[in-house]
mmCIF file of C-alpha atoms and ligand atoms in Angstrom:
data_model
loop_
_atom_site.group_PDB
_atom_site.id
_atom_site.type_symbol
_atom_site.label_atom_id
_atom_site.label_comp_id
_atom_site.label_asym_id
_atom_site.label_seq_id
_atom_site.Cartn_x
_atom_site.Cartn_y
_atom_site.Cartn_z
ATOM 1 C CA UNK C 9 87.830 26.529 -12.639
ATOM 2 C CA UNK C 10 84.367 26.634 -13.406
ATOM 3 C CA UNK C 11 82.784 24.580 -11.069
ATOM 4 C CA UNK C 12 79.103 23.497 -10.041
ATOM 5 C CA UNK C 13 78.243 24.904 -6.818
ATOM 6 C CA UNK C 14 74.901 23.867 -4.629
ATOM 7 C CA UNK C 15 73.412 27.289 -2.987
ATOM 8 C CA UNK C 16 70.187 27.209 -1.686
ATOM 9 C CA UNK C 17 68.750 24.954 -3.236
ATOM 10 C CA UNK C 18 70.129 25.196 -6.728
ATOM 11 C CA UNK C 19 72.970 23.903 -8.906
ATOM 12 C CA UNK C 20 74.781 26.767 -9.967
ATOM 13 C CA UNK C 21 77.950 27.713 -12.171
ATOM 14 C CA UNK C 22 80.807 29.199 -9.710
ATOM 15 C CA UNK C 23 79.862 32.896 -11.260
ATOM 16 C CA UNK C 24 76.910 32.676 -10.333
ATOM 17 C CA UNK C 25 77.397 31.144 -6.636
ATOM 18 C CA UNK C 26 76.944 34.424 -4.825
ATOM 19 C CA UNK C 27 75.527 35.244 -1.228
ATOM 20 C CA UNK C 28 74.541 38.523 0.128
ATOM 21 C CA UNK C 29 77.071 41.180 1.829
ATOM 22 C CA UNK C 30 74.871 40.993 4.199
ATOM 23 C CA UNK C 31 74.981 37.168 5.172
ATOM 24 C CA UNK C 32 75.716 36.658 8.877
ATOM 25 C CA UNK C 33 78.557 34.041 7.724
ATOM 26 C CA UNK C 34 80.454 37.175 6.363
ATOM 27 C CA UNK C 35 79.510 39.846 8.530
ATOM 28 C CA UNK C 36 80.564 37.964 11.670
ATOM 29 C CA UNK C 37 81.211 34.701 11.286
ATOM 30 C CA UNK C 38 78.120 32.979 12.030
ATOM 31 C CA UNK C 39 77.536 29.808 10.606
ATOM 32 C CA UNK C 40 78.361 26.163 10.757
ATOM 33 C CA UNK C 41 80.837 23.826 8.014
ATOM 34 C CA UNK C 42 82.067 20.852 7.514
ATOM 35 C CA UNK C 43 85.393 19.819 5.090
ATOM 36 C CA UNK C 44 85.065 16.372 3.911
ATOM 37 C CA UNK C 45 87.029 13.994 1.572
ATOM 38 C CA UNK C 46 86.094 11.642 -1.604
ATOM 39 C CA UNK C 47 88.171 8.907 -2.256
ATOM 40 C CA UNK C 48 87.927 6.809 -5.389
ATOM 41 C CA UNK C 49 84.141 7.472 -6.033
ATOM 42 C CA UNK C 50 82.917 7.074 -2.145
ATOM 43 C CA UNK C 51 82.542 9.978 0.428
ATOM 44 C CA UNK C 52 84.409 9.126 3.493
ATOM 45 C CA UNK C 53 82.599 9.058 6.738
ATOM 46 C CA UNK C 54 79.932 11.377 5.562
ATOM 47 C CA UNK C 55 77.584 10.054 7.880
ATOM 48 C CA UNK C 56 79.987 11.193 10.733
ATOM 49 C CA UNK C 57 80.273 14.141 8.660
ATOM 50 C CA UNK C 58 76.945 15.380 8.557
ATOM 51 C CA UNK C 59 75.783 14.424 11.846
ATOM 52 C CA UNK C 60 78.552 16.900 13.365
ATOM 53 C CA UNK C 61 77.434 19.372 11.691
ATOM 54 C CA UNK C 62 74.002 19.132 12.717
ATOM 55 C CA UNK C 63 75.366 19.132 16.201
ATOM 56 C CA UNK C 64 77.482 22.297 15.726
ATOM 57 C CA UNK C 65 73.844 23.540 14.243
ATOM 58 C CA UNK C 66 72.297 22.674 16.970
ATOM 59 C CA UNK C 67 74.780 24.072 19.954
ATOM 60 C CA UNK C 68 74.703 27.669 17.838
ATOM 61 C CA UNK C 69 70.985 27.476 17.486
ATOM 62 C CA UNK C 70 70.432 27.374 13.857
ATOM 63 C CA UNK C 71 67.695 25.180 12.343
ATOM 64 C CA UNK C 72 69.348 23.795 9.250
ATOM 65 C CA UNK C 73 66.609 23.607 6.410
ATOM 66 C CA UNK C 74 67.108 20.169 4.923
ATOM 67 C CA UNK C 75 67.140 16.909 6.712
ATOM 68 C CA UNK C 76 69.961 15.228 7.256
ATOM 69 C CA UNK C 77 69.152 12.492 4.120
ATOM 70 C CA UNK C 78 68.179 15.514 2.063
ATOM 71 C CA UNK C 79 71.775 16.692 3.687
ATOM 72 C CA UNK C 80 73.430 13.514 2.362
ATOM 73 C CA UNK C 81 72.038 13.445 -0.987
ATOM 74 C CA UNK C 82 73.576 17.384 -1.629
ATOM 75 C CA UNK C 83 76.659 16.013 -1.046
ATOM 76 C CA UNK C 84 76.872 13.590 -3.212
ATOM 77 C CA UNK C 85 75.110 14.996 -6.225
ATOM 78 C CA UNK C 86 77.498 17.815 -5.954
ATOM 79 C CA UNK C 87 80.573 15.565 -6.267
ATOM 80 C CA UNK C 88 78.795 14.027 -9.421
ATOM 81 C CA UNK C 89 77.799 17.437 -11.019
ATOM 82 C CA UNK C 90 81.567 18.172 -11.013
ATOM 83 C CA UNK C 91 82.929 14.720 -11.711
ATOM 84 C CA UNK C 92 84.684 14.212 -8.065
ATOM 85 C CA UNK C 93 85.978 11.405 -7.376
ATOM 86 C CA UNK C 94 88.686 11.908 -5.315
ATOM 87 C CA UNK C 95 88.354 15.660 -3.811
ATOM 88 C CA UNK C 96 87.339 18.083 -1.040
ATOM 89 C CA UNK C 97 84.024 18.845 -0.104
ATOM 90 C CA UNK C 98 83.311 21.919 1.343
ATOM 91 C CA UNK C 99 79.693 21.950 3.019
ATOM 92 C CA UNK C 100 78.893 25.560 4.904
ATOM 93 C CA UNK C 101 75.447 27.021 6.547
ATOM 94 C CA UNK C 102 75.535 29.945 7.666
ATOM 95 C CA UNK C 103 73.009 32.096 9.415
ATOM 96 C CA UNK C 104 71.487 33.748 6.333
ATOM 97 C CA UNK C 105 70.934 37.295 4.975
ATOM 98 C CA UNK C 106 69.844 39.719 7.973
ATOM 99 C CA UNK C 107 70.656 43.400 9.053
ATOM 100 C CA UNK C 108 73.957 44.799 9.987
ATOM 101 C CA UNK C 109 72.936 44.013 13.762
ATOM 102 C CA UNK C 110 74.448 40.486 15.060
ATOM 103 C CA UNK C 111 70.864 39.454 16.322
ATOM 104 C CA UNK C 112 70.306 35.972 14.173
ATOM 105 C CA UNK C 113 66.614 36.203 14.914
ATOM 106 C CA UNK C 114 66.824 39.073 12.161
ATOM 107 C CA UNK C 115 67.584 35.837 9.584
ATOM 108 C CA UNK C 116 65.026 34.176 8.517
ATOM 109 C CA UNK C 117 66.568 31.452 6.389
ATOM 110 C CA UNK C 118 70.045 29.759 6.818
ATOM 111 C CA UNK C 119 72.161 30.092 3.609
ATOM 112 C CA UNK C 120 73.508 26.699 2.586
ATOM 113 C CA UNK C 121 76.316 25.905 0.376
ATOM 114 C CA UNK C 122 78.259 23.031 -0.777
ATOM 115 C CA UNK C 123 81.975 23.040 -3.201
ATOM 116 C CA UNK C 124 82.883 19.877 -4.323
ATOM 117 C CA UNK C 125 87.246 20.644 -5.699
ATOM 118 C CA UNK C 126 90.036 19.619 -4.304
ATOM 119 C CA UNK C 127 92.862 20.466 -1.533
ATOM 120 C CA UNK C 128 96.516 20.618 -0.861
ATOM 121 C CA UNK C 129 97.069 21.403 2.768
ATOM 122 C CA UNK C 130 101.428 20.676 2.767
ATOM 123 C CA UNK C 131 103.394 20.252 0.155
ATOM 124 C CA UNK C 132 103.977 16.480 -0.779
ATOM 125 C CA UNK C 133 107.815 16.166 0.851
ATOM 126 C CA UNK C 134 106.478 16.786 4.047
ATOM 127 C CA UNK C 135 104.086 13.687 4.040
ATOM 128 C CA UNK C 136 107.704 11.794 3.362
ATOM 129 C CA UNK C 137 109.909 13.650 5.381
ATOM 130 C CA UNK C 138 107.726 14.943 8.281
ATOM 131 C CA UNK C 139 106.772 18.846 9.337
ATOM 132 C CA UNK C 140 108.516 21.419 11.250
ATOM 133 C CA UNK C 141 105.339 22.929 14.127
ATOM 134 C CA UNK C 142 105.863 24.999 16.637
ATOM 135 C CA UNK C 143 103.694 26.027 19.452
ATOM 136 C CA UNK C 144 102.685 29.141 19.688
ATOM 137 C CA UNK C 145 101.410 32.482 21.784
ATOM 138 C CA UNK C 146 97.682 32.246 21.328
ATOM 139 C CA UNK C 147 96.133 29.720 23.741
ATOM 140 C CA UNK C 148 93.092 27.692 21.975
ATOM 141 C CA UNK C 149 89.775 28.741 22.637
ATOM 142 C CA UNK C 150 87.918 28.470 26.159
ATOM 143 C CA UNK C 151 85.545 26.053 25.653
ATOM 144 C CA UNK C 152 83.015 27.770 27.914
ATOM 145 C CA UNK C 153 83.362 30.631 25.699
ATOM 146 C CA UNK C 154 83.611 29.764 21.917
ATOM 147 C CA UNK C 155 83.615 25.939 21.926
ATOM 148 C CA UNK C 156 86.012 24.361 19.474
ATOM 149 C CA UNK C 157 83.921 21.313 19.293
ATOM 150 C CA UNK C 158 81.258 23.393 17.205
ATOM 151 C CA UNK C 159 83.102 23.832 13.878
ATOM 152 C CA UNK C 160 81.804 27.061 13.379
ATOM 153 C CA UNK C 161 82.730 29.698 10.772
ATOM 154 C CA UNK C 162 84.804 31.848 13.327
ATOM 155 C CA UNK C 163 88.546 30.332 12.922
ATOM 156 C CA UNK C 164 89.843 33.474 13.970
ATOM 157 C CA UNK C 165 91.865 32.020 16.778
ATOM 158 C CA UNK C 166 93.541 28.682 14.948
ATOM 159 C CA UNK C 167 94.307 31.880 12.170
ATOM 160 C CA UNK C 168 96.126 33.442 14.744
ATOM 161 C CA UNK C 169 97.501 30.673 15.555
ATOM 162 C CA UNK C 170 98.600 29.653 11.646
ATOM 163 C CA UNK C 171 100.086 33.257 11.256
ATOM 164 C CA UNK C 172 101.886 33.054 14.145
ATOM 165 C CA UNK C 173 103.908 29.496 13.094
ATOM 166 C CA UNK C 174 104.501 31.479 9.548
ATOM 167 C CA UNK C 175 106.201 34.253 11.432
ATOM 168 C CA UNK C 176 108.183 31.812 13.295
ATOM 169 C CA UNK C 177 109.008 30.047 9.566
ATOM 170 C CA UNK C 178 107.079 27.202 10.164
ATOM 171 C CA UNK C 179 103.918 25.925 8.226
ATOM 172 C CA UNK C 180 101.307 24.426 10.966
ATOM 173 C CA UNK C 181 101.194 25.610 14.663
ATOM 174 C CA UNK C 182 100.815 23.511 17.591
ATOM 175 C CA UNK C 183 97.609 25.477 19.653
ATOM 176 C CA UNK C 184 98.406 24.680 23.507
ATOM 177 C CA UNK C 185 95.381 25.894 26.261
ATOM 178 C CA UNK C 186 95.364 28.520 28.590
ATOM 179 C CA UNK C 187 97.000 26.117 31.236
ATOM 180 C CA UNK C 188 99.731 24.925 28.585
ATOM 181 C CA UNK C 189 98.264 21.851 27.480
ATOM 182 C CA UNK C 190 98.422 20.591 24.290
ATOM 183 C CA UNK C 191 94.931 21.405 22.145
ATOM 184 C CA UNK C 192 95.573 20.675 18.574
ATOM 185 C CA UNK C 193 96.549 22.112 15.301
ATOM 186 C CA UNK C 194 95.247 24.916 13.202
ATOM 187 C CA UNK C 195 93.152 22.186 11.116
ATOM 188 C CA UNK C 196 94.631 18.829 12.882
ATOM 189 C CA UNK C 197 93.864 16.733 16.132
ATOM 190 C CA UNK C 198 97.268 15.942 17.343
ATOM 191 C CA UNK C 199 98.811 12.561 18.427
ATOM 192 C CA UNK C 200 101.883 11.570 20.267
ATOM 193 C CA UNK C 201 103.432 7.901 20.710
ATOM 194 C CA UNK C 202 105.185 6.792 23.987
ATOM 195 C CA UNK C 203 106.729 3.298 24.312
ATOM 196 C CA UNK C 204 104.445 1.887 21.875
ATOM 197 C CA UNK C 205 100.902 3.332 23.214
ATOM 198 C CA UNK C 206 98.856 6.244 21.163
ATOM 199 C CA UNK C 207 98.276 9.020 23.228
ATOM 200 C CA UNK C 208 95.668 12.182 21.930
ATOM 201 C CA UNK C 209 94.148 15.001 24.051
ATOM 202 C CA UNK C 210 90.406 14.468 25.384
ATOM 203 C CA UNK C 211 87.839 16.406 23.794
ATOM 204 C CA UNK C 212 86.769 18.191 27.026
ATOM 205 C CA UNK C 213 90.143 19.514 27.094
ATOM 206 C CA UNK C 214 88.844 22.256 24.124
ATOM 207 C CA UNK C 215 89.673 20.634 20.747
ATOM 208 C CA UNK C 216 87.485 19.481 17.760
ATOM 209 C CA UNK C 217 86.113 16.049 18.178
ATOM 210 C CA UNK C 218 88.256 15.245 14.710
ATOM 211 C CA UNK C 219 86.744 12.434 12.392
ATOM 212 C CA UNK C 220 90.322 11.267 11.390
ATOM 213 C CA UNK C 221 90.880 11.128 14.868
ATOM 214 C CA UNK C 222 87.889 8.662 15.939
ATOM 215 C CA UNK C 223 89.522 7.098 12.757
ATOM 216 C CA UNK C 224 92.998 6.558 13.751
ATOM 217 C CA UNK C 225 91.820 5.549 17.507
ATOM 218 C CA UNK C 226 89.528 2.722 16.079
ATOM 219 C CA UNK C 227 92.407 1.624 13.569
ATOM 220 C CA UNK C 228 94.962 1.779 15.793
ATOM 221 C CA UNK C 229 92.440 -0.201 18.426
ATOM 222 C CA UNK C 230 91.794 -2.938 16.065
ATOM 223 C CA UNK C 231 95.739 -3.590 15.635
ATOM 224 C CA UNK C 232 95.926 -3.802 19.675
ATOM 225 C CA UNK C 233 97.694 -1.217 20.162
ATOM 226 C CA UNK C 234 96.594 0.805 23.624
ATOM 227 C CA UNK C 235 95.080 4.020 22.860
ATOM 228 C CA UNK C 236 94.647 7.122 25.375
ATOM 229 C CA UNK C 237 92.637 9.947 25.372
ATOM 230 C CA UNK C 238 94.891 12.064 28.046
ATOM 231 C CA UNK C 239 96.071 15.713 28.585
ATOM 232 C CA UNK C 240 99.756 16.061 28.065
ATOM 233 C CA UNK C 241 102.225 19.136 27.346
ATOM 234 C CA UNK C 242 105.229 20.271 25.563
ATOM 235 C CA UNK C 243 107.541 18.091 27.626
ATOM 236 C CA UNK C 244 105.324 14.908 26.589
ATOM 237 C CA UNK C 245 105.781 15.689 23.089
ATOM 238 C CA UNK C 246 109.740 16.734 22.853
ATOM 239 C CA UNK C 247 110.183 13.319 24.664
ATOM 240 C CA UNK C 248 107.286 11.559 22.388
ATOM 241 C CA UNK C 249 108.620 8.511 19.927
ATOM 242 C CA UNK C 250 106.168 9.949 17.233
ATOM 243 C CA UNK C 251 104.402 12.500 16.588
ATOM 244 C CA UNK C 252 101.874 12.938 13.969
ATOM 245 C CA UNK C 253 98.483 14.792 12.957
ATOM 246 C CA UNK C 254 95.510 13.649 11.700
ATOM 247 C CA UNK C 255 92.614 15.858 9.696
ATOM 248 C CA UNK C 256 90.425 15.150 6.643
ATOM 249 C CA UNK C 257 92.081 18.061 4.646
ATOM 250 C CA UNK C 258 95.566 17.298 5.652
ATOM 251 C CA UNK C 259 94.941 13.159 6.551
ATOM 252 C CA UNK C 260 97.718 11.792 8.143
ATOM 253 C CA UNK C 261 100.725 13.806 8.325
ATOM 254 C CA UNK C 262 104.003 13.350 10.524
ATOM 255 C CA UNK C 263 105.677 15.343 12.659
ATOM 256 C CA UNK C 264 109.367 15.374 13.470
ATOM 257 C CA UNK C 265 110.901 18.589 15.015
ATOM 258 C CA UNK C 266 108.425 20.056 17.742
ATOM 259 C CA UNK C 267 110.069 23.755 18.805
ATOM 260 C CA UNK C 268 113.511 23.241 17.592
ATOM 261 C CA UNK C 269 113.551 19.438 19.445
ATOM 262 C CA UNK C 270 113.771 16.553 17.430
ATOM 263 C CA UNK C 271 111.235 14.033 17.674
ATOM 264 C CA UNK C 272 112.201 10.260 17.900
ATOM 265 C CA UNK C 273 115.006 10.131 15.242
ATOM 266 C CA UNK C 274 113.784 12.469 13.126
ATOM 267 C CA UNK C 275 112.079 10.476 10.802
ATOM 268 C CA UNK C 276 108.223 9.556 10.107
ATOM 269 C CA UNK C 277 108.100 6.472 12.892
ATOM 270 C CA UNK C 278 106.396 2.699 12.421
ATOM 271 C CA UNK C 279 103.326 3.453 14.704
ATOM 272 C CA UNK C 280 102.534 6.091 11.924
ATOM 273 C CA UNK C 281 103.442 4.309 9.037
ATOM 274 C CA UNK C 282 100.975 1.336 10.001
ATOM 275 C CA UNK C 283 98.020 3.811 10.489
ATOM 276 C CA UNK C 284 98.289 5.482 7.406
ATOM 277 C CA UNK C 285 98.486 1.824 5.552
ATOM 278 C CA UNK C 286 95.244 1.172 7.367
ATOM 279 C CA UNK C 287 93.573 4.603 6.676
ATOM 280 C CA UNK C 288 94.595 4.025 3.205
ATOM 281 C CA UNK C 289 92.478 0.352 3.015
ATOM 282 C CA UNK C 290 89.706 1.524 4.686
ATOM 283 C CA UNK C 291 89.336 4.970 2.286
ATOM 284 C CA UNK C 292 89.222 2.427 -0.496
ATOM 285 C CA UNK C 293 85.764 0.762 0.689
ATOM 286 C CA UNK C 294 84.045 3.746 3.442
ATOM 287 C CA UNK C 295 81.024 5.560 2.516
ATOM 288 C CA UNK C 296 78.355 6.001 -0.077
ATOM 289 C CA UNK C 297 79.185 5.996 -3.666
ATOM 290 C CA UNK C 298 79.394 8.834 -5.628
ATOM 291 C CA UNK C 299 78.670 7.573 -9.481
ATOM 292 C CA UNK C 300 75.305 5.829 -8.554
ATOM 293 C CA UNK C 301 72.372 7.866 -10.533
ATOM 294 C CA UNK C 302 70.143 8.820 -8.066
ATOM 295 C CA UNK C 303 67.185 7.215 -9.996
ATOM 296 C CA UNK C 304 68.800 3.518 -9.831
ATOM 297 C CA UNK C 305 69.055 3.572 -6.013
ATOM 298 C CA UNK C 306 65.449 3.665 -5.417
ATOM 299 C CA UNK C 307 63.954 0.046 -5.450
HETATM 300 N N1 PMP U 2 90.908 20.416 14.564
HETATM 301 C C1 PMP U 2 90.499 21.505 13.895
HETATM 302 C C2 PMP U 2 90.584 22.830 14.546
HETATM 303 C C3 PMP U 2 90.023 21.378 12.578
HETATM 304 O O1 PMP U 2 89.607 22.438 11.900
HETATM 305 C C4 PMP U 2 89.992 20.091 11.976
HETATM 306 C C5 PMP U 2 89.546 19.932 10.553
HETATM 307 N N2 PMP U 2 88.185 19.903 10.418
HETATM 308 C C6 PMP U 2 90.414 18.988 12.730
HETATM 309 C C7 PMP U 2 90.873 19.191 14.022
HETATM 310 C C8 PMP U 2 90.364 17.590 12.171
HETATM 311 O O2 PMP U 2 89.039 17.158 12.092
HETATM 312 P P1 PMP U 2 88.561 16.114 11.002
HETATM 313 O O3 PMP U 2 89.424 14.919 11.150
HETATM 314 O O4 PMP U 2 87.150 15.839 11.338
HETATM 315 O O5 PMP U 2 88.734 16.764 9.683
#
C-alpha cells in the first residue's frame, strides 16, 4: 500500500511505522482512538473529533503530548502526505512502551499514531437494500465499569458482540444492556423511527456519544422533525417504521430485518432517505481543508 504514517512525531513509510511489543496499547489495550472521515478535501467534524478524544484521554488518565491544534494539524498533514481526499483517518494514543506489568505510571510517554487510507465497513448493496442485525448474547459494557463513552482501545466486548452476529449469519450485531435495552452497534449508534419522530438511546444509558449521531439529531432537528433521546427495547424496534445506523466508518446505513422481523416494509424508509441527502450536503462544505499548504494559512 505503501502509505505515510505519523508516529511520534515523525512521517514515516508504513515499513517503518513500528511500536514496541511492549506498548501498553498491545499488551492490554490501553490507549485512546478516534476513526474519522475526509470528504472531498475537508475533514469532517474533526474538531468534534479531536476534542473526544481528549476527553476519552482525560477519563483514562493519559496526558496526550501535543495540544489539541498541534492535534489538528497531524491530521491533516497526514491526509496530504498520502493524497486523501476522501478516506479514513485512523488517529490512536496509546499508553506508551512500559514493562509487562499493567501499571501505566511505568510509561513515560504516550505513543501516538495517525493512518490516513480508506474503509469499507458493508458491502455497497446493503446501503441500497438495507442490513440483516441481530441482537445478541453479550450485554454492552457497564458503564460504571468500562465506560463506552471513552473510545478506548479495548473493543473486546462490541468484538464479541460482532462474532456473535457472524455466527448467527449476520454482518453487524445489535448490543442490548444488561437490563435488555437497546445500546448500539458494534461500530454504530442506533436509531429507530415511530410515527414520524426519531428516536436514539441516551448516552447515560452506556453507548458512545457517536459524532454521526449529534449529526443526524441536528439534521433531522433543522427539518422539524421531533427528535428523542429515550431508552427503548427489542419490541420498540420490531414495531419501529425505520430503522437505521449511523457511524463515521459505516455513515448512514439502513436497517430492515431486526431478529428475523421485518422492519416497516422492508425497504430503506423516507425519514432515512432525507437524512442521508442532508449528511451528504453538509460533508460537501464541514471542516478544515485538506490541500491548503500549511505555509499559506499563516497571515
Ligand atoms: N458506537 C461505537 C461503539 C463506535 O465504535 C462508533 C464508531 N466510532 C460509533 C458508535 C459511532 O460513532 P461516530 O459517529 O462518532 O463514528
Amino acid at each position: 500500500m505503501g502509505l505515510i504514517i505519523y508516529l511520534d512525531g515523525k512521517f514515516v513509510p508504513e515499513e517503518e511505522a513500528k511500536v514496541s511489543v511492549f506498548d501498553h496499547g498491545y499488551l492490554y489495550g490501553d490507549g485512546v482512538f478516534e476513526g474519522i472521515r475526509a470528504y472531498h478535501g475537508r475533514v469532517f467534524k474533526l474538531k468534534e473529533h479531536i476534542d473526544r478524544l481528549y476527553e476519552s484521554a482525560k477519563t483514562i488518565m493519559l496526558d496526550i503530548p501535543l495540544s489539541k491544534e498541534e492535534m489538528t494539524e497531524v491530521v491533516v498533514e497526514t491526509c496530504r502526505r498520502n493524497n486523501i481526499r476522501d478516506g479514513y483517518i485512523r488517529l490512536v494514543v496509546s499508553r506508551g512502551k512500559g514493562d509487562l506489568g499493567l501499571d501505566p505510571r511505568k510509561c513515560p510517554r504516550p505513543t501516538v499514531m495517525c493512518i490516513a487510507a480508506t474503509i469499507t465497513l458493508y458491502p455497497q448493496e446493503f446501503y441500497e437494500k438495507g442490513l440483516e442485525v441481530k441482537t445478541v448474547p453479550t450485554p454492552r459494557n457497564l458503564s460504571e465499569a468500562c465506560n463506552p463513552r471513552v473510545k478506548s482501545l479495548n473493543y473486546l466486548n462490541n468484538i464479541y458482540a460482532k462474532i456473535e452476529a457472524n455466527l448467527a449469519g449476520v454482518l453487524e450485531a445489535l448490543m442490548l444492556n444488561a437490563q435488555g435495552y437497546v445500546c448500539e452497534a458494534t461500530g454504530d449508534n442506533v436509531f429507530i423511527v415511530k410515527d414520524g419522530e426519531l428516536i436514539t438511546p441516551p448516552i447515560y444509558l452506556g453507548i458512545l456519544k457517536g459524532i454521526t449521531r449529534d449529526v443526524v439529531m441536528q439534521l433531522a432537528r433543522q427539518r422539524g422533525i421531533t427528535v428523542k433521546e429515550e431508552v427503548f427495547t427489542r419490541h420498540d424496534v420490531f414495531n419501529a417504521d425505520e430503522v437505521f445506523l449511523t457511524g463515521t466508518a459505516a455513515e448512514l446505513i439502513p436497517v430492515i430485518k431486526v431478529d428475523g422481523r421485518v422492519i416497516g416494509d422492508g425497504k430503506p424508509g423516507p425519514m432515512f432517505q432525507q437524512l442521508l441527502q442532508d449528511f451528504r450536503a453538509l460533508t460537501e462544505v464541514d471542516g478544515p481543508e485538506i490541500f491548503v499548504p500549511a505555509t499559506e494559512k499563516v497571515g
